[in-house]
PDB file of C-alpha atoms in Angstrom:
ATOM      1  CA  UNK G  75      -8.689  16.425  18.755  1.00 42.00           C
ATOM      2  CA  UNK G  76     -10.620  14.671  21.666  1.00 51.00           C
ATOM      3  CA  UNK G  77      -8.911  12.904  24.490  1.00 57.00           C
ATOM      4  CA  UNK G  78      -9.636   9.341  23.240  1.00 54.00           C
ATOM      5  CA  UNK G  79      -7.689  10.256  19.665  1.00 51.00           C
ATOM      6  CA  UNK G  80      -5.192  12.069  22.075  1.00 53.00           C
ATOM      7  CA  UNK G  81      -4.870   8.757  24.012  1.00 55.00           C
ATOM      8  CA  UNK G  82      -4.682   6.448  20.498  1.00 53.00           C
ATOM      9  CA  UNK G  83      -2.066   9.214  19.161  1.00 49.00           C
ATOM     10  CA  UNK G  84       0.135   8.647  22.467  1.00 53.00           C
ATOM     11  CA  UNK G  85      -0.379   4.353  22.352  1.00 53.00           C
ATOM     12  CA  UNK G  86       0.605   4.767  18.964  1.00 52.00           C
ATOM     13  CA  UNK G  87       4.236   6.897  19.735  1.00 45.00           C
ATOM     14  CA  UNK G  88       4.676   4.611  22.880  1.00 42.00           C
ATOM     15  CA  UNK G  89       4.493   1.362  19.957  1.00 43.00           C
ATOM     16  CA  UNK G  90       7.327   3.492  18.433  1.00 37.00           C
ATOM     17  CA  UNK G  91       4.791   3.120  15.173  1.00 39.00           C
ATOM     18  CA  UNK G  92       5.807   6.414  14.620  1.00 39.00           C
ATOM     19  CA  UNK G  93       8.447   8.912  15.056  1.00 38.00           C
ATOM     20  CA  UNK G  94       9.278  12.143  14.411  1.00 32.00           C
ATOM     21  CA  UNK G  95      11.302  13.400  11.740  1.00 31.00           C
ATOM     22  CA  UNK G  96      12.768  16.824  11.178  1.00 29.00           C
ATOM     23  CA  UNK G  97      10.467  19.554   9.075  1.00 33.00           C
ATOM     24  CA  UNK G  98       7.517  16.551   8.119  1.00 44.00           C
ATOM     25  CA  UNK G  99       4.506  15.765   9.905  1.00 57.00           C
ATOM     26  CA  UNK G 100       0.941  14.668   8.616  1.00 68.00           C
ATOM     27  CA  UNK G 101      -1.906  16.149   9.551  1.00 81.00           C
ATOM     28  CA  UNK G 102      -4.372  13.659  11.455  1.00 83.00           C
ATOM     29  CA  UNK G 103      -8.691  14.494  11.881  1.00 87.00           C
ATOM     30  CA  UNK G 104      -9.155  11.409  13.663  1.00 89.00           C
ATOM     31  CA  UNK G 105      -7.906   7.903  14.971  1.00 91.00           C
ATOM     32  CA  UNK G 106      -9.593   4.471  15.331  1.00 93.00           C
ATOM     33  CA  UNK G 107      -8.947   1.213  17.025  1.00 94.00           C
ATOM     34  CA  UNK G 108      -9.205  -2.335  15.044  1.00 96.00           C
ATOM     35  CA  UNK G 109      -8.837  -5.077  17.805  1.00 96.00           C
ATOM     36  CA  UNK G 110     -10.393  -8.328  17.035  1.00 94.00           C
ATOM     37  CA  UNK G 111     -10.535  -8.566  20.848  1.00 94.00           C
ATOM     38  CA  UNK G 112     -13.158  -5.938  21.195  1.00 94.00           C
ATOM     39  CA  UNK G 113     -11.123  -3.166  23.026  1.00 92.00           C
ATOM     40  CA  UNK G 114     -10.678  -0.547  20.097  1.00 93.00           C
ATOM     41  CA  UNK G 115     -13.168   1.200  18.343  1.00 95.00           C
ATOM     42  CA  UNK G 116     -13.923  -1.640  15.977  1.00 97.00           C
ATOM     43  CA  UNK G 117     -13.266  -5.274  15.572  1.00 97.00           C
ATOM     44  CA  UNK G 118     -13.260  -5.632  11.760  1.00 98.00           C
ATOM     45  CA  UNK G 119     -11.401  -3.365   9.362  1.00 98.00           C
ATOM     46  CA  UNK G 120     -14.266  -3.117   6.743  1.00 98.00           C
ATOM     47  CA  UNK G 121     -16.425  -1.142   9.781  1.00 98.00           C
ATOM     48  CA  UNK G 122     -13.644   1.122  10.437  1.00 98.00           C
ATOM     49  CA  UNK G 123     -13.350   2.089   7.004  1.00 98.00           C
ATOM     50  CA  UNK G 124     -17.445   2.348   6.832  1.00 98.00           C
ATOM     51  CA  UNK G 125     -17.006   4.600   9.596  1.00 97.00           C
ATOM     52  CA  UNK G 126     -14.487   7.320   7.774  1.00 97.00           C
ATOM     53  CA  UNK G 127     -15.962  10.639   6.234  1.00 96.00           C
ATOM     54  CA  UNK G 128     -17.003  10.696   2.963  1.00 96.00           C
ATOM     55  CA  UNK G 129     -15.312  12.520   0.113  1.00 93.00           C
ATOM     56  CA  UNK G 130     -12.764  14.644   2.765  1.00 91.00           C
ATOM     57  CA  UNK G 131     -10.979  17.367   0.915  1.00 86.00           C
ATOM     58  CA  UNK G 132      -6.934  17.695   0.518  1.00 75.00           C
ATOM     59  CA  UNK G 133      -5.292  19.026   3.456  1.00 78.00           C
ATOM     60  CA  UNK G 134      -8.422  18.155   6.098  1.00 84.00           C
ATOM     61  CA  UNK G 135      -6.279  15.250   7.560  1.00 86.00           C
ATOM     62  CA  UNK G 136      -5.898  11.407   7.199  1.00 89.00           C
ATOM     63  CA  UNK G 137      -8.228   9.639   9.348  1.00 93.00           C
ATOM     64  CA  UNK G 138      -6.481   7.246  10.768  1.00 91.00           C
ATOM     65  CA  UNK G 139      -7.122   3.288  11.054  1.00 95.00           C
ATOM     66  CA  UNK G 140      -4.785   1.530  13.718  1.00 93.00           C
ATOM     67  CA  UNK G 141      -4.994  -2.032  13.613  1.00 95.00           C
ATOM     68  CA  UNK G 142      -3.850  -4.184  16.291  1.00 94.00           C
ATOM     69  CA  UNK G 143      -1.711  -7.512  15.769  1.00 94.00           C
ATOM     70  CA  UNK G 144      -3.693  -9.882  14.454  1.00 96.00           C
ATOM     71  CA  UNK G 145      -5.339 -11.752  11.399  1.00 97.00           C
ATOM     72  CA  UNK G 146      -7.557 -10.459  10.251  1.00 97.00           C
ATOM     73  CA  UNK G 147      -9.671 -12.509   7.720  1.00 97.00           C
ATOM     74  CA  UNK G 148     -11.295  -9.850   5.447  1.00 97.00           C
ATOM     75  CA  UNK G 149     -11.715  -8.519   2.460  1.00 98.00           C
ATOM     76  CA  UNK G 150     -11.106  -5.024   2.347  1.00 97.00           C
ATOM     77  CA  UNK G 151     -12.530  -1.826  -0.021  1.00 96.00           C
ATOM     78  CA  UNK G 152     -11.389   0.917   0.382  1.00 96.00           C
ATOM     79  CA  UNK G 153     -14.139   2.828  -1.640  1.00 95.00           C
ATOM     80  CA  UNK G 154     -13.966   5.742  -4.275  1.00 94.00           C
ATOM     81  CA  UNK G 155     -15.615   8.428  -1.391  1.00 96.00           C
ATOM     82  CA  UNK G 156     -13.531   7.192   1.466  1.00 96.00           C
ATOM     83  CA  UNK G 157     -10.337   9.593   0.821  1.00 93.00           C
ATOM     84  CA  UNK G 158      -6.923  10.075   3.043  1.00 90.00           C
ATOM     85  CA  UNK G 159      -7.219   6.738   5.011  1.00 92.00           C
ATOM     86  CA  UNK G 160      -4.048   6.124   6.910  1.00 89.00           C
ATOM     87  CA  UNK G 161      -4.247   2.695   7.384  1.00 91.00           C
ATOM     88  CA  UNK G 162      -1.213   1.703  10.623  1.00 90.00           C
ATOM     89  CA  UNK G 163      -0.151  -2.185  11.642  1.00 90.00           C
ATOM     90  CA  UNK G 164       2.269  -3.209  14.552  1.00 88.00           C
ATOM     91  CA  UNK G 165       4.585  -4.784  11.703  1.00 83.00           C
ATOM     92  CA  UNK G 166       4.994  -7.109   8.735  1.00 77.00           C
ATOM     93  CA  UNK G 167       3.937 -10.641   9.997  1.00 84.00           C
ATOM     94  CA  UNK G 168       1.985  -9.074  13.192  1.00 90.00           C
ATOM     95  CA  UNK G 169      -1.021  -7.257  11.329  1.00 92.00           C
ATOM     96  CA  UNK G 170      -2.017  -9.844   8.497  1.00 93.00           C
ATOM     97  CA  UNK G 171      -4.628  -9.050   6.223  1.00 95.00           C
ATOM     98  CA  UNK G 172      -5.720 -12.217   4.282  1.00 95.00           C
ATOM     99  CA  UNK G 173      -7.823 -14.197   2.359  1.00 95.00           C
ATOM    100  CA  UNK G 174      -7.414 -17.087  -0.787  1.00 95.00           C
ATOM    101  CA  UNK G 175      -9.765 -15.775  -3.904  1.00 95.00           C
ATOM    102  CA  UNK G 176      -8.504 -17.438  -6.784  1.00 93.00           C
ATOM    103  CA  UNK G 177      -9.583 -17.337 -10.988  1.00 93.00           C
ATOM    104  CA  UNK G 178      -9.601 -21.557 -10.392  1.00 95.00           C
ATOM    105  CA  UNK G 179     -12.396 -20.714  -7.795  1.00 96.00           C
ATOM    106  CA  UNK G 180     -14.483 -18.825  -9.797  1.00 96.00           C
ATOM    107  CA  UNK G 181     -13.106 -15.133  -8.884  1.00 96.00           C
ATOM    108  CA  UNK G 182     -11.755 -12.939 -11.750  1.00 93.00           C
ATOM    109  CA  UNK G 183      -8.864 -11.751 -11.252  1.00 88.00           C
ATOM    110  CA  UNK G 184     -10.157  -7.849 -10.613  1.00 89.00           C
ATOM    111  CA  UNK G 185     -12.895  -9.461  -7.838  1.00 93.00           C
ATOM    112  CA  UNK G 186     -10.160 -11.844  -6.117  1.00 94.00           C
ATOM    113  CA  UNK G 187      -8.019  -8.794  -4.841  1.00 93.00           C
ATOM    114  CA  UNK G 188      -8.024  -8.906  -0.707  1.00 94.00           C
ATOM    115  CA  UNK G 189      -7.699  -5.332  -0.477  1.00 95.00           C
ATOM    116  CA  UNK G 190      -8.493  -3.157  -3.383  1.00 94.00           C
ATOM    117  CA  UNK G 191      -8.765   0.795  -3.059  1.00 92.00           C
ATOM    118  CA  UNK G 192     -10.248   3.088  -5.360  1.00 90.00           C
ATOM    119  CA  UNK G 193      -9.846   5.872  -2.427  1.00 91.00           C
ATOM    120  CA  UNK G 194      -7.538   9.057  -3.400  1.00 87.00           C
ATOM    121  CA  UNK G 195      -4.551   9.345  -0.583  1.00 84.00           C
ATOM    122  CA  UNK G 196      -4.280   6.485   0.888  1.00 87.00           C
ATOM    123  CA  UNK G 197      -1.149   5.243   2.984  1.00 83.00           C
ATOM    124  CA  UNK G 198      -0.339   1.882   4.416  1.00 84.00           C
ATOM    125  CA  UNK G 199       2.007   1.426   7.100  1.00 81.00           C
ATOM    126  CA  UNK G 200       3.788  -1.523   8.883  1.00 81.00           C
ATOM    127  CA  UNK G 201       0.725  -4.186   7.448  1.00 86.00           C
ATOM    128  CA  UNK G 202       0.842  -7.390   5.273  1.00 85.00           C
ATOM    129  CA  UNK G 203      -1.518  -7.669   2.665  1.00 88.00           C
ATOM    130  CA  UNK G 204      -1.547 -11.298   1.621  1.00 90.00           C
ATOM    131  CA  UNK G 205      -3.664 -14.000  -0.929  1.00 91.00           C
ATOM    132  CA  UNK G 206      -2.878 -17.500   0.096  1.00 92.00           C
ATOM    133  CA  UNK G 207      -4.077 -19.164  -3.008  1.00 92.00           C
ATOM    134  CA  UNK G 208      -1.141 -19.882  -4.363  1.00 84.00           C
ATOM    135  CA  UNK G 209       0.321 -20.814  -8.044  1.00 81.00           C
ATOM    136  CA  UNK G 210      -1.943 -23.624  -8.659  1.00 90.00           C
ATOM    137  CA  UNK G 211      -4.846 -21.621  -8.891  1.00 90.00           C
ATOM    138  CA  UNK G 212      -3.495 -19.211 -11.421  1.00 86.00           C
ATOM    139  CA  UNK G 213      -4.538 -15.427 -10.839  1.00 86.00           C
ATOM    140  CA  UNK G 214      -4.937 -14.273  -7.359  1.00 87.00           C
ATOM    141  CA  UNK G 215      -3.842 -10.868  -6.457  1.00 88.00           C
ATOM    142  CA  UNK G 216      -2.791  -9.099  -2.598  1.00 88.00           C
ATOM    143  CA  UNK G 217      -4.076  -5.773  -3.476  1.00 87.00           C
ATOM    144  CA  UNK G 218      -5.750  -4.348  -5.889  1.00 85.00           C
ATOM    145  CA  UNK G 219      -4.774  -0.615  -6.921  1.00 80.00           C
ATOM    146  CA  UNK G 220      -6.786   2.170  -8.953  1.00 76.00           C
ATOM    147  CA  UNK G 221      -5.969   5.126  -7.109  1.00 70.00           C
ATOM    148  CA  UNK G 222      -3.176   7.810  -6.021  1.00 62.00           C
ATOM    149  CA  UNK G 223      -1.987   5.748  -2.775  1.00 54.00           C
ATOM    150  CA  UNK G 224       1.455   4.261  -0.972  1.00 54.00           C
ATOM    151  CA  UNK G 225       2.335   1.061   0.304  1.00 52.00           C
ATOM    152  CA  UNK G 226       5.627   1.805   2.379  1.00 45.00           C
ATOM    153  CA  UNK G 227       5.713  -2.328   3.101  1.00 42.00           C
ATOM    154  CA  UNK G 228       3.895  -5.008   1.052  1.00 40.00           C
ATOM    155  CA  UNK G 229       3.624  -8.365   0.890  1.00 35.00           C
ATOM    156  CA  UNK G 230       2.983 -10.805  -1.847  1.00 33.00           C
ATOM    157  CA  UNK G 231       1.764 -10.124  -5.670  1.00 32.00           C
ATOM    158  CA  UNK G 232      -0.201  -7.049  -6.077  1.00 35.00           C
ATOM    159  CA  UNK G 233      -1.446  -5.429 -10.024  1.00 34.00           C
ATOM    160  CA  UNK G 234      -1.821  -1.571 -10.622  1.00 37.00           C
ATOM    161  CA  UNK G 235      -3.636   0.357 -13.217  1.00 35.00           C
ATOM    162  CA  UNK G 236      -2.125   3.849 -11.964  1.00 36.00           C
ATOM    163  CA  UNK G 237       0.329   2.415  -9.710  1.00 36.00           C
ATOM    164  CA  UNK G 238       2.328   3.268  -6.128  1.00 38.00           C
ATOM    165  CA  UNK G 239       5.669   3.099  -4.593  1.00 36.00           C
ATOM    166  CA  UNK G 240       6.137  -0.327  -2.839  1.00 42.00           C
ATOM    167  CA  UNK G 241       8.442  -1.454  -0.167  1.00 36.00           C
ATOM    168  CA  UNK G 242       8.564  -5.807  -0.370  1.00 38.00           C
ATOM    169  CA  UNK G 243       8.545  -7.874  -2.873  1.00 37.00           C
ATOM    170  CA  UNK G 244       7.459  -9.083  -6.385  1.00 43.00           C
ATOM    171  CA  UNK G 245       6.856  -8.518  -9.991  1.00 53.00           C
ATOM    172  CA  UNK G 246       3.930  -6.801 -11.876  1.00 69.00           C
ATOM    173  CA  UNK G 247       2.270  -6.462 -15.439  1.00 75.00           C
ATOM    174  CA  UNK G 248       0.396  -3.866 -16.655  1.00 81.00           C
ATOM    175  CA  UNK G 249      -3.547  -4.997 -17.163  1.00 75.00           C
ATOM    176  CA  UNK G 250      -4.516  -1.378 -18.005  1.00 80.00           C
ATOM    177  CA  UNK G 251      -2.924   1.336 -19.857  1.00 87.00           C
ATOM    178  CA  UNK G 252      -0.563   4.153 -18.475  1.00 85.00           C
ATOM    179  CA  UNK G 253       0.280   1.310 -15.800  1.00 83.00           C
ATOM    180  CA  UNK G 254       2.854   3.021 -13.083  1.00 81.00           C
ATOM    181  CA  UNK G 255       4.830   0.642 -10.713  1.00 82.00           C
ATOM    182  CA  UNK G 256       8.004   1.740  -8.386  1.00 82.00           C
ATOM    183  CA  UNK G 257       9.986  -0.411  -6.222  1.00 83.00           C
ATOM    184  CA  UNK G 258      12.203   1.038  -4.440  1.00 80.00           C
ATOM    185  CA  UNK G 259      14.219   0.408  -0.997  1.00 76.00           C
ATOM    186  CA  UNK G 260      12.791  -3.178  -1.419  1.00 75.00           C
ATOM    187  CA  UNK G 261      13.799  -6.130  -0.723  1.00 73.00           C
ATOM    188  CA  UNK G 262      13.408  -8.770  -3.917  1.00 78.00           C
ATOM    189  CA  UNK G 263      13.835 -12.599  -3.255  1.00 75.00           C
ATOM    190  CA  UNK G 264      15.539 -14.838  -5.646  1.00 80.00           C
ATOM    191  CA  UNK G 265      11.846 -16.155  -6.809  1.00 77.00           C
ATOM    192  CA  UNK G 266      11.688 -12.922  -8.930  1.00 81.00           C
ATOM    193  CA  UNK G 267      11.963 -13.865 -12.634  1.00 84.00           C
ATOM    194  CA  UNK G 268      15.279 -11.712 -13.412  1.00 90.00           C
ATOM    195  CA  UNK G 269      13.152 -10.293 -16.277  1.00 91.00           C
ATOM    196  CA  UNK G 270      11.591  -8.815 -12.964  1.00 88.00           C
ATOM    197  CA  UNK G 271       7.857  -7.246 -14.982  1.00 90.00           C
ATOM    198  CA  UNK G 272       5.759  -9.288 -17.487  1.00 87.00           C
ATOM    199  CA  UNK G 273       3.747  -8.291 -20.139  1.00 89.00           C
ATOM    200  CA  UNK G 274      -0.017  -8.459 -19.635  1.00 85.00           C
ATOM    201  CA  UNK G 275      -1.508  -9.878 -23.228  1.00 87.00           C
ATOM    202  CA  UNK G 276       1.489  -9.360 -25.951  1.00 91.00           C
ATOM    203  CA  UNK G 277       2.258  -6.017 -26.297  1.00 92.00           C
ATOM    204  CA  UNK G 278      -0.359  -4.273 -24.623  1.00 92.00           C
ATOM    205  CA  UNK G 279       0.043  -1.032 -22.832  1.00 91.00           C
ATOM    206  CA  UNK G 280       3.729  -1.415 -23.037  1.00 93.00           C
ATOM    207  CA  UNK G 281       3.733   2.045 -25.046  1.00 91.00           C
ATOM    208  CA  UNK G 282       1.934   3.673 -21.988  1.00 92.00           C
ATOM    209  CA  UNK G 283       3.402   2.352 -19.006  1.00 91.00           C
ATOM    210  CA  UNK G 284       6.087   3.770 -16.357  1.00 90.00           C
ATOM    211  CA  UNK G 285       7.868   0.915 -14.561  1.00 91.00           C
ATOM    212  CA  UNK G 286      10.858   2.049 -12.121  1.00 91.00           C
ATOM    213  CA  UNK G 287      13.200   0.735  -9.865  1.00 91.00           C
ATOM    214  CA  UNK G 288      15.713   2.347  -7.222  1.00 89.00           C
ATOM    215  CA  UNK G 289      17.751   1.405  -4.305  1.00 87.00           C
ATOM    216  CA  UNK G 290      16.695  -2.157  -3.832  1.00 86.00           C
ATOM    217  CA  UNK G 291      18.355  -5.258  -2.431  1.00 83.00           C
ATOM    218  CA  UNK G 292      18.154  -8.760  -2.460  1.00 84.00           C
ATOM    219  CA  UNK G 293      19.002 -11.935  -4.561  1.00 86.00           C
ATOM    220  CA  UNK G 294      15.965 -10.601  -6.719  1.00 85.00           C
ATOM    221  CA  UNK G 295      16.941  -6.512  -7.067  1.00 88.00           C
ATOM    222  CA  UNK G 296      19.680  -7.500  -9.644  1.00 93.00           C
ATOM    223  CA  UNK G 297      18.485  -5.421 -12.729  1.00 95.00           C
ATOM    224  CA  UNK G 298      21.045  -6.794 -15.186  1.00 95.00           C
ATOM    225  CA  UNK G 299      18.506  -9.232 -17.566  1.00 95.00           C
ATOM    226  CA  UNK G 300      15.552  -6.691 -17.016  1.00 95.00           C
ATOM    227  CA  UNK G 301      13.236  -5.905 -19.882  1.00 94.00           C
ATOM    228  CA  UNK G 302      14.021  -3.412 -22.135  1.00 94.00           C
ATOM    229  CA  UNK G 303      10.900  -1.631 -22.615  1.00 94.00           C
ATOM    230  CA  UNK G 304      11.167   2.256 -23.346  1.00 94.00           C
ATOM    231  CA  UNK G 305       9.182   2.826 -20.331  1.00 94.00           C
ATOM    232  CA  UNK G 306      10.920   0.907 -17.807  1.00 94.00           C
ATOM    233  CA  UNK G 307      13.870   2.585 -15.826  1.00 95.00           C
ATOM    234  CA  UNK G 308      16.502   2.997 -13.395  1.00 96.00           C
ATOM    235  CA  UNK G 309      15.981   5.776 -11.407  1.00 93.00           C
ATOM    236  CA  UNK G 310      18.478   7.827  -8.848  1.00 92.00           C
ATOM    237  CA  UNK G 311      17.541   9.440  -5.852  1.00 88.00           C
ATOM    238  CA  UNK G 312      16.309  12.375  -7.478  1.00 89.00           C
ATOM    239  CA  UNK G 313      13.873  10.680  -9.334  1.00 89.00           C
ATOM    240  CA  UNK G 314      12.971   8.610  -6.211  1.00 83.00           C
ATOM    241  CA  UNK G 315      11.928  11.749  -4.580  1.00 78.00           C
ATOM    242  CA  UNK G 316       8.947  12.683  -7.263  1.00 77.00           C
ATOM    243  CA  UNK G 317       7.043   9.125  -5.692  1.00 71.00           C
ATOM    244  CA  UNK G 318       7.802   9.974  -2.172  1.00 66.00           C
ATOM    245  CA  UNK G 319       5.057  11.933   0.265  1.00 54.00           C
ATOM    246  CA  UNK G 320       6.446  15.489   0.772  1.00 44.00           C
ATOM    247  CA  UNK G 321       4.388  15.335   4.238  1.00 38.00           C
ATOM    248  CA  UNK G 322       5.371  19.281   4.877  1.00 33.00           C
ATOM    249  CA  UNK G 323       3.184  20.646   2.716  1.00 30.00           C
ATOM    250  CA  UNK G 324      -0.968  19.036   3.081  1.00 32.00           C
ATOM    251  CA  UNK G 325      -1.965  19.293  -0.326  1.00 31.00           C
ATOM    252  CA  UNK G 326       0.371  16.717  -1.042  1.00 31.00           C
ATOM    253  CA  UNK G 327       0.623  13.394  -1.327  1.00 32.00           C
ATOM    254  CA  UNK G 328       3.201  10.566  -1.854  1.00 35.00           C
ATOM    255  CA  UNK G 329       5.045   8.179   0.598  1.00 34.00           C
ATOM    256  CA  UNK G 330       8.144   8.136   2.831  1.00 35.00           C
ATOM    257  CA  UNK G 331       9.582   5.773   5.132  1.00 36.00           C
ATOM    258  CA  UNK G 332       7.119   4.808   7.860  1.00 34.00           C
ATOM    259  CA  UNK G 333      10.160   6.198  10.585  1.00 32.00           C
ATOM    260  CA  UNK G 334       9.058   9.305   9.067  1.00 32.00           C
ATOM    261  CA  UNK G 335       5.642  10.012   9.703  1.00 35.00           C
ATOM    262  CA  UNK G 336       4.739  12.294  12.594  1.00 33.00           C
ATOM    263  CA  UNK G 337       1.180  12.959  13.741  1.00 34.00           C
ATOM    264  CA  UNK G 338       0.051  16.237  14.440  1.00 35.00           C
ATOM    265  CA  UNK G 339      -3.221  16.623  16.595  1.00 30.00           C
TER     266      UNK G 339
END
């Protein structure tokens, strides 16, 4: 690693963004800044990301996006050759990724996402993803999912067509077949339908999909008046495991708790 990743690498522990944890660590090729001030790397996410290698094989390390409290008006790709993107905020509420595309303002609902990946591998950290549209203009969608990646925290609605664990809050539908969705260790409001998924157009990929849910709280996690579909389910810890990053090994991939990433450089 150079000394300017060594320096981000030691920022970032100082932040307490992360911490080590016994027998885990990911392996890191390189860290960036994102400060809309101008003293990182970058000032805009999309030119970080444009600035990650192309098609980087398993076990070669996550390049590693840090972006500084802010928000940050963009809309984000994360495209099909950028691979194992570790993408690190200072917390939920501090780095804010946002914008407002709506179906009422002539988006579809695919095109209106404000992040979307396509990217194998990629991990989120301690970031909001957010549309401020709102109800009124029907479809408008957080982030946009059609890769192998992990959200440990999210924020507002989000749709999957092979799915990721989440951490926050709300429901989902399947729009494409084989749909996978797990929350777990969430925290669900009360403005959760107590249905908690929808169907996308009748019964459509309801046969296919894998819906899941462990370990969550809130007015929202109560799982009593959830739909009965044969693929939805109530998982244990077991179970949990299979959707959760076992970070000791680097071919890989999956999610834990953000408290238990460690860096190696």
């Amino acid at each position: 690693m150079s000394n300017q990743d060594q320096q981000i690498y030691e920022s970032l522990n100082k932040r307490k963004l992360l911490q080590t944890t016994v027998n885990a660590s990911v392996i890191v090729s390189q860290m960036v800044v994102v400060n809309k001030k101008g003293t990182g790397n970058f000032t805009t996410i999309n030119d970080a990301v444009a600035a990650a290698p192309n098609n980087t094989a398993i076990g070669s390390g996550y390049f590693v996006i840090y972006v500084v409290k802010g928000l940050y008006h963009e809309y984000v790709s994360i495209p099909k050759n950028k691979q194992n993107i570790m993408m690190i905020g200072d917390g939920i509420g501090n780095t804010v990724i946002t914008g407002n595309r709506s179906v009422v303002d002539g988006w579809t609902t695919f095109s209106s996402a404000t992040f979307a990946v396509v990217g194998r591998g990629f991990v989120a950290v301690n970031i909001t993803f957010r549309n401020t549209a709102g109800a009124i203009k029907q479809q408008a969608v957080a982030v946009r999912n059609g890769a192998d990646i992990c959200f440990p925290e999210l924020q507002n609605c989000f749709k999957t067509s092979t799915g990721w664990p989440v951490q926050y809050r709300n429901s989902t539908r399947p729009w494409k077949e084989y749909s996978r969705t797990i929350f777990m260790q969430s925290y669900i409001a009360s403005l959760i339908d107590p249905a908690g998924w929808a169907p996308w157009n009748g019964d459509f990929a309801l046969a296919t999909l894998y819906y899941a849910e462990f370990n969550n709280t809130g007015a929202g996690s109560k799982t009593s008046n959830r739909v009965t579909w044969p693929g939805y389910h109530l998982i244990n810890a077991t179970d949990a495991a299979n959707f959760t990053l076992s970070i000791s090994h680097k071919e890989t991939f999956g999610c834990r708790q953000p408290e238990c990433l460690t860096l190696v450089v």
